[in-house]
Amino acid sequence: MLSLTSLCLATVFLTTSASPLSFLSNIKHAKRAVTPVVSGTPQLLGVALDPTWNRDSCTSTRVRKRELWTCRDSQSKTAFLSSTASWTNASSDGTPAVVNGVLPMYGTNNVNNAYFPVQADECTAPAGNCNNGTRYALWPDTRPLPVDVGTDGSMSLYTWIKNVHLSGLTELNPNPPTSLYRSDFVPTQPVNQLPPVTLVNEQFWPAGSIAFGDYGFVINSSTAYLYGAMNNTGGPALAKVAVGKIEDPTAYKFWNGTAWTTTKPGLNDANAAIKNAGTGGQGTFYYSEYFSSYVWIGAPAIGCNAAFQIATSPTPYGDWTNPSTFYTGVAGNASFCPAYSQQAHPGLSKNHGSGNDIYLTYTKVDAGSAGYSTPLIHVVWQ
Ligand SMILES: *[C@@H]1O[C@H](CO)[C@@H](O)[C@H](O)[C@H]1NC(C)=O
Ligand SMILES: *[C@@H]1O[C@H](CO)[C@@H](O)[C@H](O)[C@H]1NC(C)=O
Ligand SMILES: *[C@@H]1O[C@H](CO)[C@@H](O)[C@H](O)[C@H]1NC(C)=O
Ligand SMILES: *[C@@H]1O[C@H](CO)[C@@H](O)[C@H](O)[C@H]1NC(C)=O
Ligand SMILES: *[C@@H]1O[C@H](CO)[C@@H](O)[C@H](O)[C@H]1NC(C)=O
Ligand SMILES: *[C@@H]1O[C@H](CO)[C@@H](O)[C@H](O)[C@H]1NC(C)=O
């Protein structure tokens, strides 16, 4: 990953256009919370689409020159998987390679199991269906966390997934254990191959504890900061770990409201909650050199709409600004839940989200055979 500190100064120059003196005020206020403002009108570029799959809730991460996407429930003519993955390409100017309103998603998914494989004790692969109508829904909530491995361009990509057991929409096992999966990218893999996935630990975070990493992450200077939802505390909790130690649960430290400690907070430990680090709805954390801020972009709450909110903070642990709405997409025409799963895509954006733009997607649901789609929106900041 980029070193954030080394490039902060460059940002000061990039954001300076008004007058030579505004440069000075930018330095002075570099650590003050900012509220980004949209420049012009966000552009709907089309959809991210693999024509094989009708699929739900996609996220994405930059992997070298391409973007790796992971999605939830994915239906083809012959298969139904609880997760799939895809690649998308960039054009020579670095922007997503949208052609005629489509950003083509490609890559060969194994239809015998989900991209994040369903385990033997999670009912039946590839979708986690049980023989009594209940289901283990192994749905990724957050983009894979990228870690460089060695010097040949290989990467490990980490995804934490809660082992939610559903009966209809009811969770049979609230606060379930969380599995850690690792995708291994090697530059010599064929272009259509998706990075193969290994289950690191099915119960990496035990049942009844905070699922750090499931609510999002940011990386600075080889330290990963991992957010995990809490129970009615008004914000998520935060853990940190060296990127090389992600698979070792004993290597983590936890924010207790004032300091990093080795004591893991509980789900109800309100002191550890970070106010306004996300709304509780789905979204994406990243770091922006353009704003010298950590950024969260996502939904106003867990719900069914296409509104995008933004909050920023000078550090991963706050203080975060109040999330505010900056864009609202067009919902589908399905009667039940016509839009959700708002995501930002720093990997598609200039300088990994550190430039003056950001790409957004959400899941749009239309009635009948149209089903799920993934609108792609480009936002430029003032
Ligand atoms: C993506 O780029 C690869 C080369 O890296 C090329 O082989 C492939 O055809 C491209 N796919 C699409 C859909 O543009
Ligand atoms: C359905 O089957 C699963 C898997 O065997 C089991 O864990 C669960 O308790 C059953 N649920 C109900 C409501 O019968
Ligand atoms: C990144 O981490 C370093 C070391 O902890 C810290 O000094 C620096 O302020 C951090 N940068 C940002 C942008 O948070
Ligand atoms: C979550 O918080 C509510 C009160 O807000 C409490 O009744 C419930 O027991 C808590 N759940 C867990 C798993 O701690
Ligand atoms: C957080 O940890 C620090 C350092 O160990 C300690 O002094 C402080 O009391 C802790 N705060 C809470 C709320 O537990
Ligand atoms: C819903 O939207 C889809 C996709 O735009 C369209 O094909 C379909 O006709 C619409 N259905 C209704 C009932 O409006």
CSV table of C-alpha atoms and ligand atoms in Angstrom, one decimal:
chain,number,residue,atom,x,y,z
A,1,MET,CA,0.0,0.0,0.0
A,2,LEU,CA,0.9,3.6,-0.4
A,3,SER,CA,2.7,5.3,2.5
A,4,LEU,CA,0.2,8.0,3.5
A,5,THR,CA,2.5,10.2,5.3
A,6,SER,CA,5.0,10.6,2.5
A,7,LEU,CA,2.4,12.1,0.1
A,8,CYS,CA,0.4,14.3,2.5
A,9,LEU,CA,2.5,17.3,1.5
A,10,ALA,CA,1.9,16.8,-2.2
A,11,THR,CA,-1.8,17.0,-1.4
A,12,VAL,CA,-1.4,20.5,0.0
A,13,PHE,CA,-0.1,21.6,-3.3
A,14,LEU,CA,-2.7,19.7,-5.3
A,15,THR,CA,-5.6,21.3,-3.5
A,16,THR,CA,-4.2,24.7,-3.9
A,17,SER,CA,-5.6,26.7,-6.8
A,18,ALA,CA,-7.3,29.9,-5.5
A,19,SER,CA,-4.3,32.0,-4.5
A,20,PRO,CA,-0.7,31.5,-3.3
A,21,LEU,CA,-2.0,32.4,0.2
A,22,SER,CA,-4.6,29.7,0.4
A,23,PHE,CA,-1.7,27.3,0.3
A,24,LEU,CA,-0.7,28.6,3.7
A,25,SER,CA,-4.2,28.2,5.2
A,26,ASN,CA,-4.3,24.7,3.9
A,27,ILE,CA,-1.2,23.8,5.8
A,28,LYS,CA,-2.6,25.4,8.9
A,29,HIS,CA,-5.8,23.5,8.7
A,30,ALA,CA,-4.4,20.2,7.4
A,31,LYS,CA,-5.6,18.3,10.5
A,32,ARG,CA,-9.0,20.0,10.8
A,33,ALA,CA,-12.1,17.9,9.9
A,34,VAL,CA,-13.3,18.7,6.4
A,35,THR,CA,-16.6,18.2,4.6
A,36,PRO,CA,-16.0,17.4,0.9
A,37,VAL,CA,-18.3,19.2,-1.6
A,38,VAL,CA,-19.2,17.8,-4.9
A,39,SER,CA,-18.1,19.7,-8.0
A,40,GLY,CA,-20.7,19.8,-10.8
A,41,THR,CA,-23.2,16.9,-11.2
A,42,PRO,CA,-22.1,13.3,-10.4
A,43,GLN,CA,-22.2,11.2,-13.6
A,44,LEU,CA,-23.9,7.9,-14.0
A,45,LEU,CA,-21.5,6.1,-16.3
A,46,GLY,CA,-23.4,2.8,-16.7
A,47,VAL,CA,-23.2,-0.5,-14.9
A,48,ALA,CA,-20.5,-2.8,-13.7
A,49,LEU,CA,-21.6,-6.1,-15.3
A,50,ASP,CA,-20.6,-9.7,-15.9
A,51,PRO,CA,-23.5,-10.9,-18.2
A,52,THR,CA,-23.2,-14.4,-16.7
A,53,TRP,CA,-24.4,-13.3,-13.3
A,54,ASN,CA,-27.3,-11.5,-11.8
A,55,ARG,CA,-25.7,-10.5,-8.6
A,56,ASP,CA,-26.1,-8.6,-5.4
A,57,SER,CA,-23.9,-6.2,-3.4
A,58,CYS,CA,-20.4,-5.8,-5.0
A,59,THR,CA,-17.3,-4.3,-3.4
A,60,SER,CA,-13.9,-3.8,-5.0
A,61,THR,CA,-10.2,-3.4,-4.3
A,62,ARG,CA,-7.2,-2.4,-6.5
A,63,VAL,CA,-4.9,-5.3,-7.3
A,64,ARG,CA,-2.0,-4.0,-9.4
A,65,LYS,CA,-3.4,-2.6,-12.6
A,66,ARG,CA,-6.8,-4.1,-12.2
A,67,GLU,CA,-9.7,-4.0,-9.8
A,68,LEU,CA,-10.9,-7.2,-7.9
A,69,TRP,CA,-14.6,-7.3,-7.1
A,70,THR,CA,-16.4,-9.5,-4.7
A,71,CYS,CA,-20.1,-9.8,-4.7
A,72,ARG,CA,-22.8,-11.5,-2.7
A,73,ASP,CA,-25.6,-13.9,-4.0
A,74,SER,CA,-24.9,-14.5,-7.6
A,75,GLN,CA,-27.3,-16.3,-10.0
A,76,SER,CA,-26.5,-17.7,-13.4
A,77,LYS,CA,-28.7,-19.8,-15.7
A,78,THR,CA,-27.4,-22.9,-13.9
A,79,ALA,CA,-25.9,-21.9,-10.6
A,80,PHE,CA,-26.6,-19.9,-7.4
A,81,LEU,CA,-23.6,-19.0,-5.2
A,82,SER,CA,-23.4,-17.0,-2.0
A,83,SER,CA,-20.5,-15.1,-3.4
A,84,THR,CA,-18.6,-14.6,-6.6
A,85,ALA,CA,-15.6,-12.5,-7.7
A,86,SER,CA,-14.6,-10.6,-10.9
A,87,TRP,CA,-11.9,-8.5,-12.4
A,88,THR,CA,-12.4,-5.2,-14.2
A,89,ASN,CA,-9.8,-3.4,-16.3
A,90,ALA,CA,-8.6,0.2,-16.4
A,91,SER,CA,-8.2,2.2,-19.6
A,92,SER,CA,-4.7,3.5,-20.6
A,93,ASP,CA,-5.6,6.8,-18.7
A,94,GLY,CA,-6.2,4.8,-15.5
A,95,THR,CA,-10.0,5.3,-15.4
A,96,PRO,CA,-12.3,2.3,-15.3
A,97,ALA,CA,-12.7,0.8,-18.8
A,98,VAL,CA,-16.3,1.6,-19.4
A,99,VAL,CA,-17.5,0.9,-22.9
A,100,ASN,CA,-21.0,1.8,-24.1
A,101,GLY,CA,-22.3,2.1,-20.5
A,102,VAL,CA,-20.7,-1.2,-19.3
A,103,LEU,CA,-17.7,-1.8,-17.1
A,104,PRO,CA,-17.1,-5.4,-18.1
A,105,MET,CA,-16.5,-7.8,-15.2
A,106,TYR,CA,-14.8,-11.0,-16.0
A,107,GLY,CA,-13.1,-14.0,-14.5
A,108,THR,CA,-13.9,-17.7,-14.1
A,109,ASN,CA,-15.9,-18.5,-11.0
A,110,ASN,CA,-15.9,-22.1,-9.8
A,111,VAL,CA,-19.6,-23.0,-9.6
A,112,ASN,CA,-19.1,-25.9,-7.2
A,113,ASN,CA,-18.6,-23.6,-4.3
A,114,ALA,CA,-18.9,-19.9,-3.5
A,115,TYR,CA,-15.9,-17.6,-4.0
A,116,PHE,CA,-15.7,-17.6,-0.2
A,117,PRO,CA,-16.2,-21.3,0.2
A,118,VAL,CA,-19.1,-22.5,2.3
A,119,GLN,CA,-17.8,-25.0,4.9
A,120,ALA,CA,-19.1,-28.4,5.7
A,121,ASP,CA,-20.8,-27.2,9.0
A,122,GLU,CA,-22.5,-24.3,7.1
A,123,CYS,CA,-25.1,-26.6,5.3
A,124,THR,CA,-24.7,-27.1,1.6
A,125,ALA,CA,-22.3,-25.5,-0.9
A,126,PRO,CA,-22.4,-23.4,-3.0
A,127,ALA,CA,-25.0,-21.2,-1.3
A,128,GLY,CA,-25.2,-22.5,2.3
A,129,ASN,CA,-28.8,-23.7,2.0
A,130,CYS,CA,-29.9,-26.1,4.8
A,131,ASN,CA,-32.5,-28.9,4.2
A,132,ASN,CA,-35.1,-27.2,6.5
A,133,GLY,CA,-35.3,-23.9,4.6
A,134,THR,CA,-32.7,-22.1,6.7
A,135,ARG,CA,-29.5,-20.8,5.3
A,136,TYR,CA,-25.9,-19.9,6.2
A,137,ALA,CA,-25.5,-16.6,4.2
A,138,LEU,CA,-21.8,-16.0,3.9
A,139,TRP,CA,-22.0,-12.5,2.4
A,140,PRO,CA,-19.0,-10.2,2.2
A,141,ASP,CA,-19.8,-6.8,3.7
A,142,THR,CA,-16.5,-5.1,2.8
A,143,ARG,CA,-13.9,-5.0,0.0
A,144,PRO,CA,-10.9,-7.3,0.4
A,145,LEU,CA,-8.0,-5.8,2.4
A,146,PRO,CA,-4.9,-5.7,0.2
A,147,VAL,CA,-1.4,-6.7,1.5
A,148,ASP,CA,1.7,-6.8,-0.6
A,149,VAL,CA,3.6,-10.1,-0.3
A,150,GLY,CA,7.2,-10.3,-1.4
A,151,THR,CA,8.6,-8.3,-4.3
A,152,ASP,CA,7.1,-10.0,-7.4
A,153,GLY,CA,3.8,-8.1,-7.1
A,154,SER,CA,1.9,-10.9,-5.3
A,155,MET,CA,-0.8,-9.9,-2.9
A,156,SER,CA,-2.8,-11.4,-0.1
A,157,LEU,CA,-6.4,-10.1,0.1
A,158,TYR,CA,-8.3,-10.6,3.4
A,159,THR,CA,-12.0,-10.7,3.9
A,160,TRP,CA,-13.9,-11.2,7.2
A,161,ILE,CA,-17.3,-12.8,6.8
A,162,LYS,CA,-19.9,-13.3,9.6
A,163,ASN,CA,-21.4,-16.8,9.6
A,164,VAL,CA,-24.9,-15.5,9.7
A,165,HIS,CA,-27.6,-18.3,9.9
A,166,LEU,CA,-30.9,-17.0,8.5
A,167,SER,CA,-34.4,-18.2,8.7
A,168,GLY,CA,-36.1,-15.9,6.2
A,169,LEU,CA,-34.7,-12.5,7.3
A,170,THR,CA,-34.3,-13.5,10.9
A,171,GLU,CA,-30.8,-14.2,12.2
A,172,LEU,CA,-31.0,-17.5,14.1
A,173,ASN,CA,-27.5,-16.8,15.6
A,174,PRO,CA,-27.2,-13.1,16.3
A,175,ASN,CA,-23.5,-12.0,16.7
A,176,PRO,CA,-22.2,-15.1,15.0
A,177,PRO,CA,-18.6,-16.1,14.6
A,178,THR,CA,-16.6,-14.4,11.8
A,179,SER,CA,-14.5,-16.3,9.3
A,180,LEU,CA,-11.3,-14.9,7.9
A,181,TYR,CA,-10.6,-15.7,4.2
A,182,ARG,CA,-7.5,-14.9,2.2
A,183,SER,CA,-7.3,-14.6,-1.6
A,184,ASP,CA,-3.8,-15.1,-3.0
A,185,PHE,CA,-3.0,-13.1,-6.1
A,186,VAL,CA,0.2,-14.0,-8.0
A,187,PRO,CA,1.0,-11.9,-11.2
A,188,THR,CA,1.6,-15.1,-13.2
A,189,GLN,CA,-2.0,-16.2,-12.8
A,190,PRO,CA,-3.9,-16.3,-16.1
A,191,VAL,CA,-5.9,-13.2,-16.8
A,192,ASN,CA,-9.3,-15.0,-16.3
A,193,GLN,CA,-8.2,-16.7,-13.1
A,194,LEU,CA,-9.6,-15.2,-9.9
A,195,PRO,CA,-7.2,-15.2,-6.9
A,196,PRO,CA,-7.9,-18.6,-5.2
A,197,VAL,CA,-9.3,-18.4,-1.6
A,198,THR,CA,-8.1,-20.1,1.5
A,199,LEU,CA,-10.1,-20.2,4.8
A,200,VAL,CA,-7.6,-18.9,7.4
A,201,ASN,CA,-9.8,-19.5,10.4
A,202,GLU,CA,-13.5,-20.2,10.4
A,203,GLN,CA,-14.0,-18.7,13.9
A,204,PHE,CA,-11.3,-16.0,13.7
A,205,TRP,CA,-13.6,-13.8,15.8
A,206,PRO,CA,-15.6,-16.0,18.1
A,207,ALA,CA,-19.4,-15.9,18.4
A,208,GLY,CA,-20.6,-13.0,20.6
A,209,SER,CA,-17.6,-10.8,19.9
A,210,ILE,CA,-17.0,-7.8,17.6
A,211,ALA,CA,-16.3,-8.7,13.9
A,212,PHE,CA,-13.3,-6.4,13.4
A,213,GLY,CA,-12.7,-6.0,9.6
A,214,ASP,CA,-16.3,-6.7,8.6
A,215,TYR,CA,-17.4,-3.1,8.8
A,216,GLY,CA,-14.4,-1.8,6.8
A,217,PHE,CA,-10.7,-0.9,7.1
A,218,VAL,CA,-8.0,1.6,6.3
A,219,ILE,CA,-4.3,1.1,6.0
A,220,ASN,CA,-1.5,3.5,6.9
A,221,SER,CA,2.2,2.7,7.0
A,222,SER,CA,1.7,-1.1,7.1
A,223,THR,CA,-0.8,-0.9,9.9
A,224,ALA,CA,-4.4,-2.0,9.2
A,225,TYR,CA,-7.2,-0.3,11.1
A,226,LEU,CA,-10.3,-2.6,11.2
A,227,TYR,CA,-13.8,-1.4,12.1
A,228,GLY,CA,-16.3,-3.8,13.7
A,229,ALA,CA,-20.0,-3.1,14.4
A,230,MET,CA,-21.1,-3.0,18.0
A,231,ASN,CA,-24.5,-3.4,19.7
A,232,ASN,CA,-26.5,-0.1,20.1
A,233,THR,CA,-23.4,1.9,21.2
A,234,GLY,CA,-23.6,4.6,18.5
A,235,GLY,CA,-20.6,3.6,16.5
A,236,PRO,CA,-18.2,0.8,15.6
A,237,ALA,CA,-15.1,-0.3,17.5
A,238,LEU,CA,-11.6,-0.2,16.1
A,239,ALA,CA,-8.7,-2.6,16.1
A,240,LYS,CA,-5.2,-2.3,14.6
A,241,VAL,CA,-2.6,-4.8,13.5
A,242,ALA,CA,0.5,-4.9,11.4
A,243,VAL,CA,-0.5,-5.9,7.9
A,244,GLY,CA,2.0,-8.9,8.1
A,245,LYS,CA,0.3,-10.2,11.2
A,246,ILE,CA,-3.4,-10.1,10.1
A,247,GLU,CA,-3.7,-13.9,10.5
A,248,ASP,CA,-2.6,-13.8,14.2
A,249,PRO,CA,-5.5,-12.8,16.5
A,250,THR,CA,-3.0,-12.2,19.3
A,251,ALA,CA,-1.2,-9.4,17.4
A,252,TYR,CA,-4.2,-7.0,17.5
A,253,LYS,CA,-4.6,-3.9,19.6
A,254,PHE,CA,-7.9,-2.3,20.3
A,255,TRP,CA,-9.0,1.3,20.8
A,256,ASN,CA,-10.7,1.8,24.2
A,257,GLY,CA,-11.8,5.4,23.6
A,258,THR,CA,-8.5,7.0,24.7
A,259,ALA,CA,-5.7,4.5,24.0
A,260,TRP,CA,-4.7,1.3,22.2
A,261,THR,CA,-4.8,-1.7,24.5
A,262,THR,CA,-4.6,-5.4,24.3
A,263,THR,CA,-8.0,-5.8,25.9
A,264,LYS,CA,-10.7,-6.6,23.3
A,265,PRO,CA,-13.8,-4.5,23.9
A,266,GLY,CA,-17.2,-6.3,24.2
A,267,LEU,CA,-20.1,-5.7,21.9
A,268,ASN,CA,-21.8,-3.3,24.4
A,269,ASP,CA,-18.6,-1.5,25.6
A,270,ALA,CA,-19.8,2.1,24.8
A,271,ASN,CA,-16.4,3.6,25.7
A,272,ALA,CA,-14.9,1.9,22.7
A,273,ALA,CA,-17.5,3.1,20.2
A,274,ILE,CA,-16.3,5.6,17.6
A,275,LYS,CA,-19.1,8.1,16.9
A,276,ASN,CA,-19.8,8.9,13.2
A,277,ALA,CA,-17.3,6.4,11.9
A,278,GLY,CA,-20.0,5.3,9.5
A,279,THR,CA,-23.7,5.3,10.2
A,280,GLY,CA,-24.1,1.6,10.8
A,281,GLY,CA,-25.2,1.3,7.1
A,282,GLN,CA,-23.0,-0.2,4.5
A,283,GLY,CA,-20.1,1.8,3.1
A,284,THR,CA,-16.4,2.1,2.5
A,285,PHE,CA,-13.5,3.6,4.5
A,286,TYR,CA,-10.4,5.0,2.8
A,287,TYR,CA,-7.7,7.6,3.2
A,288,SER,CA,-7.7,10.7,0.9
A,289,GLU,CA,-4.6,12.8,0.5
A,290,TYR,CA,-6.7,15.3,-1.3
A,291,PHE,CA,-8.6,16.1,1.9
A,292,SER,CA,-5.8,15.0,4.3
A,293,SER,CA,-8.5,12.9,5.9
A,294,TYR,CA,-9.8,9.5,6.5
A,295,VAL,CA,-13.1,9.2,4.6
A,296,TRP,CA,-16.2,7.0,5.1
A,297,ILE,CA,-18.8,6.9,2.3
A,298,GLY,CA,-22.0,4.8,2.6
A,299,ALA,CA,-25.6,4.5,3.3
A,300,PRO,CA,-27.5,6.7,5.9
A,301,ALA,CA,-28.4,3.5,7.8
A,302,ILE,CA,-29.1,-0.2,7.1
A,303,GLY,CA,-32.0,0.3,4.7
A,304,CYS,CA,-33.4,0.4,1.2
A,305,ASN,CA,-32.4,3.6,-0.6
A,306,ALA,CA,-29.6,4.9,-2.8
A,307,ALA,CA,-28.5,7.9,-0.7
A,308,PHE,CA,-24.7,8.3,-0.2
A,309,GLN,CA,-23.4,10.0,3.0
A,310,ILE,CA,-19.8,11.1,3.7
A,311,ALA,CA,-17.9,11.6,7.0
A,312,THR,CA,-14.2,12.5,7.5
A,313,SER,CA,-11.7,12.4,10.3
A,314,PRO,CA,-8.0,13.3,10.8
A,315,THR,CA,-7.4,9.9,12.4
A,316,PRO,CA,-9.0,6.4,12.2
A,317,TYR,CA,-10.4,6.9,15.7
A,318,GLY,CA,-11.9,10.3,15.2
A,319,ASP,CA,-13.3,12.8,15.7
A,320,TRP,CA,-15.4,12.0,12.7
A,321,THR,CA,-17.7,14.7,11.2
A,322,ASN,CA,-21.4,14.1,11.2
A,323,PRO,CA,-22.3,12.0,8.0
A,324,SER,CA,-24.1,14.1,5.4
A,325,THR,CA,-25.7,13.2,2.1
A,326,PHE,CA,-23.9,14.3,-1.0
A,327,TYR,CA,-25.6,12.2,-3.7
A,328,THR,CA,-28.7,10.1,-4.2
A,329,GLY,CA,-28.8,7.5,-7.0
A,330,VAL,CA,-31.9,6.2,-8.7
A,331,ALA,CA,-33.6,3.3,-6.9
A,332,GLY,CA,-34.9,0.3,-8.9
A,333,ASN,CA,-38.6,-0.5,-9.3
A,334,ALA,CA,-38.7,-3.6,-7.1
A,335,SER,CA,-41.3,-3.3,-4.4
A,336,PHE,CA,-39.4,-4.9,-1.6
A,337,CYS,CA,-35.9,-3.2,-1.4
A,338,PRO,CA,-35.1,-1.3,-4.5
A,339,ALA,CA,-31.6,0.0,-3.6
A,340,TYR,CA,-28.9,-0.7,-1.0
A,341,SER,CA,-25.2,-1.7,-0.4
A,342,GLN,CA,-23.7,1.7,-1.1
A,343,GLN,CA,-19.9,1.5,-1.7
A,344,ALA,CA,-17.1,3.8,-2.7
A,345,HIS,CA,-14.3,2.5,-4.9
A,346,PRO,CA,-11.0,4.2,-4.1
A,347,GLY,CA,-9.2,1.6,-6.3
A,348,LEU,CA,-11.0,2.9,-9.4
A,349,SER,CA,-10.3,6.5,-8.5
A,350,LYS,CA,-7.4,8.8,-9.1
A,351,ASN,CA,-4.4,7.9,-6.9
A,352,HIS,CA,-6.4,5.2,-5.0
A,353,GLY,CA,-8.9,7.8,-3.7
A,354,SER,CA,-6.3,10.4,-2.9
A,355,GLY,CA,-7.2,12.5,-5.9
A,356,ASN,CA,-10.1,14.8,-6.5
A,357,ASP,CA,-12.6,12.1,-7.4
A,358,ILE,CA,-14.4,8.9,-6.2
A,359,TYR,CA,-16.4,6.2,-8.0
A,360,LEU,CA,-19.5,4.9,-6.3
A,361,THR,CA,-21.8,1.9,-6.8
A,362,TYR,CA,-24.9,0.5,-5.1
A,363,THR,CA,-27.2,-2.4,-5.7
A,364,LYS,CA,-30.2,-1.4,-7.7
A,365,VAL,CA,-33.1,-3.9,-7.8
A,366,ASP,CA,-35.7,-3.9,-10.5
A,367,ALA,CA,-38.8,-6.0,-10.7
A,368,GLY,CA,-39.0,-9.2,-12.8
A,369,SER,CA,-36.2,-10.6,-14.8
A,370,ALA,CA,-34.1,-7.3,-14.7
A,371,GLY,CA,-33.1,-8.2,-11.1
A,372,TYR,CA,-29.9,-6.8,-9.6
A,373,SER,CA,-27.6,-4.3,-11.2
A,374,THR,CA,-24.6,-2.3,-10.1
A,375,PRO,CA,-24.7,1.4,-11.3
A,376,LEU,CA,-21.3,3.1,-11.5
A,377,ILE,CA,-21.2,6.8,-10.6
A,378,HIS,CA,-18.3,9.2,-10.9
A,379,VAL,CA,-18.1,12.1,-8.4
A,380,VAL,CA,-15.6,14.9,-8.7
A,381,TRP,CA,-14.8,17.0,-5.6
A,382,GLN,CA,-14.4,20.7,-5.4
B,1,LIG,C1,-8.6,-6.9,-19.6
B,1,LIG,O1,-7.2,-6.8,-19.8
B,1,LIG,C2,-6.6,-8.0,-20.2
B,1,LIG,C3,-5.1,-7.7,-20.3
B,1,LIG,O2,-4.6,-7.4,-19.1
B,1,LIG,C4,-7.1,-8.5,-21.5
B,1,LIG,O3,-6.6,-9.7,-21.9
B,1,LIG,C5,-8.6,-8.6,-21.4
B,1,LIG,O4,-9.2,-8.9,-22.7
B,1,LIG,C6,-9.3,-7.4,-20.9
B,1,LIG,N1,-10.7,-7.7,-20.7
B,1,LIG,C7,-11.6,-6.8,-20.9
B,1,LIG,C8,-13.0,-7.2,-20.6
B,1,LIG,O5,-11.4,-5.6,-21.2
B,2,LIG,C1,-32.3,-26.2,10.3
B,2,LIG,O1,-31.1,-27.0,10.0
B,2,LIG,C2,-29.9,-26.4,10.5
B,2,LIG,C3,-28.8,-27.2,10.0
B,2,LIG,O2,-28.9,-28.5,10.3
B,2,LIG,C4,-29.9,-26.3,12.0
B,2,LIG,O3,-28.8,-25.8,12.5
B,2,LIG,C5,-31.1,-25.5,12.5
B,2,LIG,O4,-31.2,-25.5,13.9
B,2,LIG,C6,-32.4,-25.9,11.8
B,2,LIG,N1,-33.4,-24.9,12.1
B,2,LIG,C7,-34.6,-25.1,12.3
B,2,LIG,C8,-35.5,-23.8,12.6
B,2,LIG,O5,-35.1,-26.2,12.3
B,3,LIG,C1,0.1,7.2,9.6
B,3,LIG,O1,0.8,6.6,10.7
B,3,LIG,C2,1.9,7.3,11.2
B,3,LIG,C3,2.6,6.4,12.2
B,3,LIG,O2,1.7,6.0,13.2
B,3,LIG,C4,1.4,8.6,11.8
B,3,LIG,O3,2.5,9.4,12.2
B,3,LIG,C5,0.7,9.4,10.7
B,3,LIG,O4,0.2,10.6,11.2
B,3,LIG,C6,-0.4,8.6,10.0
B,3,LIG,N1,-0.9,9.3,8.9
B,3,LIG,C7,-2.1,9.5,8.8
B,3,LIG,C8,-2.5,10.2,7.5
B,3,LIG,O5,-2.9,9.2,9.6
B,4,LIG,C1,-27.7,-5.4,22.7
B,4,LIG,O1,-28.2,-4.2,23.4
B,4,LIG,C2,-29.5,-4.3,23.9
B,4,LIG,C3,-29.9,-3.0,24.6
B,4,LIG,O2,-29.7,-2.0,23.8
B,4,LIG,C4,-29.6,-5.5,24.9
B,4,LIG,O3,-30.9,-5.7,25.3
B,4,LIG,C5,-29.1,-6.8,24.2
B,4,LIG,O4,-29.0,-7.8,25.2
B,4,LIG,C6,-27.7,-6.5,23.7
B,4,LIG,N1,-27.3,-7.8,22.9
B,4,LIG,C7,-26.1,-8.4,23.2
B,4,LIG,C8,-25.8,-9.6,22.3
B,4,LIG,O5,-25.3,-8.0,24.0
B,5,LIG,C1,-7.8,2.9,28.1
B,5,LIG,O1,-6.5,2.4,28.2
B,5,LIG,C2,-5.7,3.3,28.9
B,5,LIG,C3,-4.3,2.8,28.8
B,5,LIG,O2,-4.2,1.4,29.3
B,5,LIG,C4,-6.2,3.4,30.3
B,5,LIG,O3,-5.4,4.4,31.0
B,5,LIG,C5,-7.7,3.9,30.3
B,5,LIG,O4,-8.2,3.9,31.6
B,5,LIG,C6,-8.5,3.0,29.4
B,5,LIG,N1,-9.8,3.6,29.2
B,5,LIG,C7,-10.9,2.9,29.4
B,5,LIG,C8,-12.2,3.6,29.2
B,5,LIG,O5,-10.9,1.7,29.8
B,6,LIG,C1,-38.5,-2.0,-13.9
B,6,LIG,O1,-37.3,-1.6,-14.5
B,6,LIG,C2,-36.8,-2.5,-15.4
B,6,LIG,C3,-35.3,-2.1,-15.8
B,6,LIG,O2,-35.2,-0.7,-16.1
B,6,LIG,C4,-37.7,-2.5,-16.6
B,6,LIG,O3,-37.2,-3.4,-17.6
B,6,LIG,C5,-39.1,-2.9,-16.2
B,6,LIG,O4,-40.0,-2.7,-17.3
B,6,LIG,C6,-39.6,-2.0,-15.1
B,6,LIG,N1,-40.8,-2.6,-14.6
B,6,LIG,C7,-41.8,-1.9,-14.1
B,6,LIG,C8,-42.9,-2.7,-13.6
B,6,LIG,O5,-41.8,-0.7,-14.2
